[in-house]
Coordinates of C-alpha atoms in Angstrom, one line a residue:
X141 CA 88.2 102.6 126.1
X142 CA 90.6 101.4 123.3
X143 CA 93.2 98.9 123.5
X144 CA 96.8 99.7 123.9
X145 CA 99.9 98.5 125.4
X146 CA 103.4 99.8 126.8
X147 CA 105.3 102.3 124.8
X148 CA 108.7 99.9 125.7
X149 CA 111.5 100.7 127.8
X150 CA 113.3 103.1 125.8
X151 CA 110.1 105.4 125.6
X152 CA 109.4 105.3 129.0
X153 CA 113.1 106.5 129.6
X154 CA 112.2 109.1 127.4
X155 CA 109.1 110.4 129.2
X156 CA 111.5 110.7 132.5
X157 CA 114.3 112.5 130.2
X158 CA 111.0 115.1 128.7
X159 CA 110.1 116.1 132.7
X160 CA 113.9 116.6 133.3
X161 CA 113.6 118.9 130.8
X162 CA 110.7 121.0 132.2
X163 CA 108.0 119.3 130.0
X164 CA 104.8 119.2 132.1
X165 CA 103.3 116.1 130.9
X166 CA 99.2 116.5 132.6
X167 CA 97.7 113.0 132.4
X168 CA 98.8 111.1 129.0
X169 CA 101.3 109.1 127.8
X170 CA 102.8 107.3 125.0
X171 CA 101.1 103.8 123.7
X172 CA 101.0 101.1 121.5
X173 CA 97.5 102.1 120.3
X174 CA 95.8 99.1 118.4
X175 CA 96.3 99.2 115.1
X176 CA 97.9 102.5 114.7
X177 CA 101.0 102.3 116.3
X178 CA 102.5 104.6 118.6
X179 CA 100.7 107.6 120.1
X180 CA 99.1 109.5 122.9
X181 CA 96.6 107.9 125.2
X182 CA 94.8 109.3 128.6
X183 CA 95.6 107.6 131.2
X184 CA 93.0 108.6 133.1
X185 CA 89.7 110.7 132.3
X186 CA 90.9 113.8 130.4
X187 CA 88.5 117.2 130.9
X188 CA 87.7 119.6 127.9
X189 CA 89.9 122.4 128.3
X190 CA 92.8 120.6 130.6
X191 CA 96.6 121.6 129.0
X192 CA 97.8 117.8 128.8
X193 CA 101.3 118.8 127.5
X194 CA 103.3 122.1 127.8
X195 CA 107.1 122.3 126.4
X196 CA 109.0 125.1 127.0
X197 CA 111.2 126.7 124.2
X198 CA 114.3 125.4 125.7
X199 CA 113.3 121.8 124.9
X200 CA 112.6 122.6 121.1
X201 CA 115.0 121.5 118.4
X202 CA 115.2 124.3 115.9
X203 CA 117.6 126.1 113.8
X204 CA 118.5 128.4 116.5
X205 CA 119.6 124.9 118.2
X206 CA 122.5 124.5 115.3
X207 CA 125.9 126.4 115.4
X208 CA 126.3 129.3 113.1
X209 CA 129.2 127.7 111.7
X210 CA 127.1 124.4 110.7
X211 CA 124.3 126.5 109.2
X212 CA 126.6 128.7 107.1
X213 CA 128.5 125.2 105.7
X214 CA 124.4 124.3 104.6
X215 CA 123.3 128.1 103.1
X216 CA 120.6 127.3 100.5
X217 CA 118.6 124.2 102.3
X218 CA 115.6 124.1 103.1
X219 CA 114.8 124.1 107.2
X220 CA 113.9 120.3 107.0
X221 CA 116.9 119.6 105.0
X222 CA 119.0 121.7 107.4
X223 CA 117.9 119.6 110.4
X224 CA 118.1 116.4 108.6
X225 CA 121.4 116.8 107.5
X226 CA 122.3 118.2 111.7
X227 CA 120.6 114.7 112.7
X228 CA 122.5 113.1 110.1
X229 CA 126.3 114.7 110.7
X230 CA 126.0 117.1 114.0
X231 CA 127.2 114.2 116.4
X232 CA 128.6 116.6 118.8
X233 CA 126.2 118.8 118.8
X234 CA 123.3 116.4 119.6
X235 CA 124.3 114.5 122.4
X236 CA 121.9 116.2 124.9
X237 CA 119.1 115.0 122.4
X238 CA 120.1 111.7 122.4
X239 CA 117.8 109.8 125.0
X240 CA 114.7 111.5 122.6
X241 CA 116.0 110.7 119.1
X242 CA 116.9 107.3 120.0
X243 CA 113.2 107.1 121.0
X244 CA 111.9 108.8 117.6
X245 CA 114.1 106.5 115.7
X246 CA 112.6 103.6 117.2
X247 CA 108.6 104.9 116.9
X248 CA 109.0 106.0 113.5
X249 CA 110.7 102.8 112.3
X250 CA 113.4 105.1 109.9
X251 CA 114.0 102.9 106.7
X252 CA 117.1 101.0 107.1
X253 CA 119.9 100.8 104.3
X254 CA 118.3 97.7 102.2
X255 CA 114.3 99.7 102.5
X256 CA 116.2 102.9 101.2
X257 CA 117.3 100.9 98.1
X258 CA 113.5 100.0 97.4
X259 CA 112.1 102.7 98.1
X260 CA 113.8 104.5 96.0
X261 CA 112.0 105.6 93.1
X262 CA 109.2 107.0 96.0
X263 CA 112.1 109.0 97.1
X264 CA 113.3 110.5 94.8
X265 CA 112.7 114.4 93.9
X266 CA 112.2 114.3 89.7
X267 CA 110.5 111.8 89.1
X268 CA 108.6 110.4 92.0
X269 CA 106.5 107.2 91.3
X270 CA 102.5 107.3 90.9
X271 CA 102.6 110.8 93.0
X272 CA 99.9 113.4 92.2
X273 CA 102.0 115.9 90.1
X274 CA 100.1 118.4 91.6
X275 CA 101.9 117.5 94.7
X276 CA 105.0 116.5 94.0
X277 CA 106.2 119.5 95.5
X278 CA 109.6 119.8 97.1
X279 CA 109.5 116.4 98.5
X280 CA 112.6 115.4 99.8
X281 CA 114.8 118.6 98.8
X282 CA 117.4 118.3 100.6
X283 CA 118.6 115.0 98.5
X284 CA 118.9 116.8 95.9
X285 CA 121.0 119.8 97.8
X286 CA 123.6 117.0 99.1
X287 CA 123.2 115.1 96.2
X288 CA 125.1 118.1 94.1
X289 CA 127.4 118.1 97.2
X290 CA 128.9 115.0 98.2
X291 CA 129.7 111.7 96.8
X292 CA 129.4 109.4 99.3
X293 CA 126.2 107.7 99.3
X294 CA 126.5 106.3 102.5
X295 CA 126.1 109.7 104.2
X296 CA 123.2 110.9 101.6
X297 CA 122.0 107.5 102.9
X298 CA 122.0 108.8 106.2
X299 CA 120.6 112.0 105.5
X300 CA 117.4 110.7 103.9
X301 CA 116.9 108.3 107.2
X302 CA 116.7 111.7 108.9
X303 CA 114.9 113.5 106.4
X304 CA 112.5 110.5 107.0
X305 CA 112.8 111.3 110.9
X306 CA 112.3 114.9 110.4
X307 CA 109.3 115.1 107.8
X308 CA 107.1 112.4 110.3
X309 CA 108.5 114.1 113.5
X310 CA 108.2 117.7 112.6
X311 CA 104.5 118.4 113.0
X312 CA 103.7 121.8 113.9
X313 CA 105.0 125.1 112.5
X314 CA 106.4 128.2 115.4
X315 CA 105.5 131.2 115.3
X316 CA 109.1 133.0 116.9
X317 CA 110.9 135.6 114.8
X318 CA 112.2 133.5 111.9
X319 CA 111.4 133.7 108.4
X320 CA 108.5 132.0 107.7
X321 CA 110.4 128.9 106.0
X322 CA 112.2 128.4 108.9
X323 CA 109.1 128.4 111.4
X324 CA 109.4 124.8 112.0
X325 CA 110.8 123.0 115.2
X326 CA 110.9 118.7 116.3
X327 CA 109.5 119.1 119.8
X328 CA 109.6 116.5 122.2
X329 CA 106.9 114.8 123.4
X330 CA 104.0 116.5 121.6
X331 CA 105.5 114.5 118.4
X332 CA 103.6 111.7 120.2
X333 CA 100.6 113.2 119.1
X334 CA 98.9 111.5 116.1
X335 CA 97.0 113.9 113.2
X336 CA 93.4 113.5 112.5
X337 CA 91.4 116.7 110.6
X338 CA 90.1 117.7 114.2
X339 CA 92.0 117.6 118.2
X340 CA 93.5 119.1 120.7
X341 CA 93.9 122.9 120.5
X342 CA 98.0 123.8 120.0
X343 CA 99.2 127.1 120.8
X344 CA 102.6 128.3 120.8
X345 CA 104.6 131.8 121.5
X346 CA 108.2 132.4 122.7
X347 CA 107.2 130.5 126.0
X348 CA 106.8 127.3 124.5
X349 CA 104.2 124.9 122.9
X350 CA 101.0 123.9 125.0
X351 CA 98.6 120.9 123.6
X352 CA 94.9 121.6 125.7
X353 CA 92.5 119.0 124.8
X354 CA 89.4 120.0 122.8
X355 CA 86.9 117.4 124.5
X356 CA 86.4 115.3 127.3
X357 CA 88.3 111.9 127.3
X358 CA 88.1 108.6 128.6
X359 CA 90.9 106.7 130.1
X360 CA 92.4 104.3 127.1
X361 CA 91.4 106.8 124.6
X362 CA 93.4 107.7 122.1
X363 CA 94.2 111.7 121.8
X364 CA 94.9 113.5 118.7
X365 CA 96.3 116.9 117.4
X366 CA 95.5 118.3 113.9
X367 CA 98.6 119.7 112.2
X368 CA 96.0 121.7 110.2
X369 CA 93.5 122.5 107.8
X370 CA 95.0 120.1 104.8
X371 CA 94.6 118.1 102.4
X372 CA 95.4 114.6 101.8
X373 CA 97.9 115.6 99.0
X374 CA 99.8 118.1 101.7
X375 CA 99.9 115.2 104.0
X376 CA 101.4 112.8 102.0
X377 CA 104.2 115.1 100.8
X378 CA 104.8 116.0 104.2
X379 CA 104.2 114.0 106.4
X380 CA 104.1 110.5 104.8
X381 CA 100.5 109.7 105.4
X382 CA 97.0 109.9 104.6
X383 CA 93.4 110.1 106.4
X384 CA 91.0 107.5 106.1
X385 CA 88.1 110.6 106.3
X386 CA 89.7 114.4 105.9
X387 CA 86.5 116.7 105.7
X388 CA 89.7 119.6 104.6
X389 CA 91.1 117.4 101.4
X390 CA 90.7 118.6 97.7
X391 CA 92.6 118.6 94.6
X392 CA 94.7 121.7 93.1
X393 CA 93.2 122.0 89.4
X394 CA 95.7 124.9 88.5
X395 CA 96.7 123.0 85.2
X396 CA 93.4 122.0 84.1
X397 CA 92.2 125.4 84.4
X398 CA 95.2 127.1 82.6
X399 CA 95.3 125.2 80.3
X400 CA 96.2 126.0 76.4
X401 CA 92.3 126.6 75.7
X402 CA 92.1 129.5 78.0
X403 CA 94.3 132.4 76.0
X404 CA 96.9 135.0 77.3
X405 CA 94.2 137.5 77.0
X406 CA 91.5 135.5 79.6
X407 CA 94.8 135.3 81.8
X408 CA 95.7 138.7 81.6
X409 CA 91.9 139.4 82.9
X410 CA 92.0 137.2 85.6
X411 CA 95.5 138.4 86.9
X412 CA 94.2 141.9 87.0
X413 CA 91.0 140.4 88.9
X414 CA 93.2 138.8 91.4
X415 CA 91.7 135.8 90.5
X416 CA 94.6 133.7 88.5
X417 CA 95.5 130.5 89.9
X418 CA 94.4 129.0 93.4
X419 CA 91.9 126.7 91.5
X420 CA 90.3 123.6 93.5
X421 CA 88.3 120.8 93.3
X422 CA 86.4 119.1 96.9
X423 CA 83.6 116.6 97.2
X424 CA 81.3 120.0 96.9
X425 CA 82.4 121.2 93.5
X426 CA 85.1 123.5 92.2
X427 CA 85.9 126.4 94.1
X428 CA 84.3 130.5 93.6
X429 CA 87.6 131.5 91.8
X430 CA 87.7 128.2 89.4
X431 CA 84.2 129.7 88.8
X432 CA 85.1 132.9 88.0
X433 CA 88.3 131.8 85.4
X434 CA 86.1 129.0 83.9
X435 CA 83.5 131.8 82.7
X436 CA 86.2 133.5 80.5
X437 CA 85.3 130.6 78.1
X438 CA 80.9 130.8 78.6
X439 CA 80.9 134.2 78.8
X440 CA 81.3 137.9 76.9
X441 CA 83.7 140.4 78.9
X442 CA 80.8 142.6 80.0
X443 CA 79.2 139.4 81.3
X444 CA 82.0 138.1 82.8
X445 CA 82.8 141.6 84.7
X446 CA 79.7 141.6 86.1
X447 CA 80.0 138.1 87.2
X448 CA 83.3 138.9 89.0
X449 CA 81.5 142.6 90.6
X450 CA 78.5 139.7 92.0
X451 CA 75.9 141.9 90.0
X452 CA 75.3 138.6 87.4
X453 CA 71.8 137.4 87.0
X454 CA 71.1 134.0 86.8
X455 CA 71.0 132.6 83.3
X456 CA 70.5 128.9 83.0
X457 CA 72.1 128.8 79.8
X458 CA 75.2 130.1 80.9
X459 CA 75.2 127.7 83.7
X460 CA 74.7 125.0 81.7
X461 CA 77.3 125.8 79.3
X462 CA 79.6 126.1 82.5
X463 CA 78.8 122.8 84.2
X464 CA 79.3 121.4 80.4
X465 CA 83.0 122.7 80.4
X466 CA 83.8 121.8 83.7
X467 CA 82.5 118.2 83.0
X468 CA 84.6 117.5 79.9
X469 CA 87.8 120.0 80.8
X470 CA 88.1 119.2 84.3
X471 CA 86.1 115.9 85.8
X472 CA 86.5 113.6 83.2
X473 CA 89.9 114.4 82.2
X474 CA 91.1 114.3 86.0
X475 CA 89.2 111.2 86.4
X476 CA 91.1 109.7 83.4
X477 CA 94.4 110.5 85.0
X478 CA 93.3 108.6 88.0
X479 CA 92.3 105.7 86.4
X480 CA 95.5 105.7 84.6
X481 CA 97.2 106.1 87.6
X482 CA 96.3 103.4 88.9
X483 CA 96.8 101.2 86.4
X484 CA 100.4 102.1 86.1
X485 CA 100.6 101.6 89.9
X486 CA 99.3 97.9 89.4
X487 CA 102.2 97.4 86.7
X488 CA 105.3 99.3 89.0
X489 CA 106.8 95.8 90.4
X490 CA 109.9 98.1 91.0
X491 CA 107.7 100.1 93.7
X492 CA 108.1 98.7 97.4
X493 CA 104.8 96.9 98.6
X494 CA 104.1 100.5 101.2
X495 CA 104.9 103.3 98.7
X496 CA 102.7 101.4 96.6
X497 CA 99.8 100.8 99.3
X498 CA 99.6 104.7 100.1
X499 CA 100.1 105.5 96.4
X500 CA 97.0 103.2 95.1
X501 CA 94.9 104.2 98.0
X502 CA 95.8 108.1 97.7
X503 CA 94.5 107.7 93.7
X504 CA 91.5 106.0 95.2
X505 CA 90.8 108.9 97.0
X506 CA 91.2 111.0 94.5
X507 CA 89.1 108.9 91.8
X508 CA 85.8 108.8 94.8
X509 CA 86.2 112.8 95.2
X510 CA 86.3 113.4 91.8
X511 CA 82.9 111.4 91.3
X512 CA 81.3 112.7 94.2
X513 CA 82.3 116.5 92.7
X514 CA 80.4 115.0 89.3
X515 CA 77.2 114.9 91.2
X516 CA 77.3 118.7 92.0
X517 CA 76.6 120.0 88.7
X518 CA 72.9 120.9 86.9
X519 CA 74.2 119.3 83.7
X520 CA 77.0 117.5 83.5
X521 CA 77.9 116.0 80.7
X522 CA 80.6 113.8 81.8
X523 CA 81.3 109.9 81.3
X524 CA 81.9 109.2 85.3

């Protein structure tokens, strides 16, 4: 049994507003879990197999939940900008929601006005501070959409506090008849739910969402969902957070593969292959298809074809020479962007105290799966 405490008032009221709404709500509820803040416990013991939560469609907040008129007025966003900026400005629109975001405001402690002004240089788009550039991504996107837009910065103020709400409170993708980018939805109740790299099964049609737990529970215990098979990078761009252990994390190596050494005719090869880009690096080694691109540098073409066909016999030398180039190309010159990183991290005074936490600890990571990939080759010559 782990040690947790009342949810509060307000999320209590929000429990009764989620069965009013049809939620069936089997056994769990929302608690101050020890150390982790809010999230799901069993409040008594929980049975593999046993659906703990179902919501039904009509509860969801998606795009399909916004006016026409308000999408049109926002053609171009992206889905989470689209919904932060109807959290933001969609008053009317949002009052049968209010007894649940008032709640989600409260459990995911939205920066106020004077945190936004620190954290700013984490927020921001071009430029973020100490992130992985291989993960950079689209953070925040919709700040740069309202940014080109409107001059008030009290209302792109507000938008990022629900961009914040929206990127830690959507957690799980639908599968209805939208585009792909716009499979996403905030669902009540089941954004509880904390993310570890394993939990509860979640399955979802046009019926609705359904969380079934994936083990036997004790009472106290705290129960987790997995928003899926990613890595810590994904997390953190996402979502705002990083696992402790995440037995799915690696490192995109796109730009240390492709890099000015490897010439327009080895791309050209590997394009035709299928086999350009989609390069990775775990605690294991580098992936098949980082293989396959590396040996346009330690092999002849014939060679290399055959590698790629799986009718390659194995030649020491050429595996040395491989391990030799991924050493000095790949593992010692990522493991000199982490160190680096991190020692502009320890200079960034400008950086608010948890930007710079997650930052340092995410380089960490990234520095201790680096060295444990070091260990994976015959010969490496490398300076970890």
């Amino acid at each position: 049994m782990e040690n947790s405490t009342s949810p509060g008032p307000q999320h209590e009221r929000f429990t009764e507003w989620a069965r009013e709404q049809k939620i069936k709500i089997n056994g769990v509820g929302p608690a101050q879990a020890s150390g982790r803040g809010l999230g799901i416990i069993a409040q008594r013991r929980i049975e593999a197999g046993e659906k703990l939560v179902t919501v039904p469609a009509s509860a969801l907040l998606t795009i399909n939940s916004i006016s026409k008129g308000f999408r049109l007025a926002h053609e171009g966003i992206t889905v989470h900008g689209l919904l932060a900026s109807f959290l933001a400005f969609g008053a009317v629109e949002l009052s049968a929601y209010a007894v649940w975001l008032g709640g989600l405001l409260v459990s995911i402690k939205v920066p106020d006005r004077a945190s936004r002004i620190r954290l700013g240089p984490f927020l921001q788009p071009l430029g973020v501070v100490g992130l992985p550039d291989k993960c950079r991504g689209t953070l925040i996107a919709a700040q740069v959409f309202y940014a080109s837009r409107r001059e008030n910065c009290d209302e792109i103020g507000q938008l990022l506090q629900k961009f914040f709400l929206v990127k830690h409170g959507t957690n799980i993708g639908t599968k209805f008849h939208q585009a792909r980018e716009d499979r996403m939805a905030l669902c009540p109740f089941v954004d509880y739910f904390n993310h570890q790299d394993h939990g509860c099964d979640v399955t979802f049609n046009a019926e609705g969402y359904t969380v079934t737990s994936d083990k036997a529970y004790e009472t106290g215990e705290e129960i987790f969902v997995s928003y899926g098979n990613h890595s810590n990078d994904f997390l953190l761009v996402e979502y705002g957070f990083i696992l402790e252990e995440n037995k799915w994390d690696f490192l995109p190596i796109d730009d240390l593969v492709l890099h000015h050494s490897i010439y327009d005719s080895a791309r050209k090869r590997l394009e035709n292959a299928g086999y350009l880009g989609d390069y990775t690096l775990t605690r294991d080694g580098v992936c098949h298809r980082t293989q396959v691109a590396i040996r346009t540098q330690t092999l002849g073409i014939p060679e290399w074809e055959m590698f790629v066909e799986g009718r390659d016999g194995a030649d020491v030398g050429v595996e040395r020479r491989t391990d030799a180039y991924i050493a000095t190309q790949i593992i010692d010159v990522y493991y000199s962007e982490a160190e680096n990183a991190l020692d502009c991290l320890e200079t960034k005074t400008e950086l608010h105290p948890g930007p710079r936490k997650i930052l340092v600890k995410r380089w960490s990571q990234i520095k201790h799966l680096i060295m444990d990939a070091s260990n994976q080759f015959a010969n490496p010559n490398t300076g970890i």
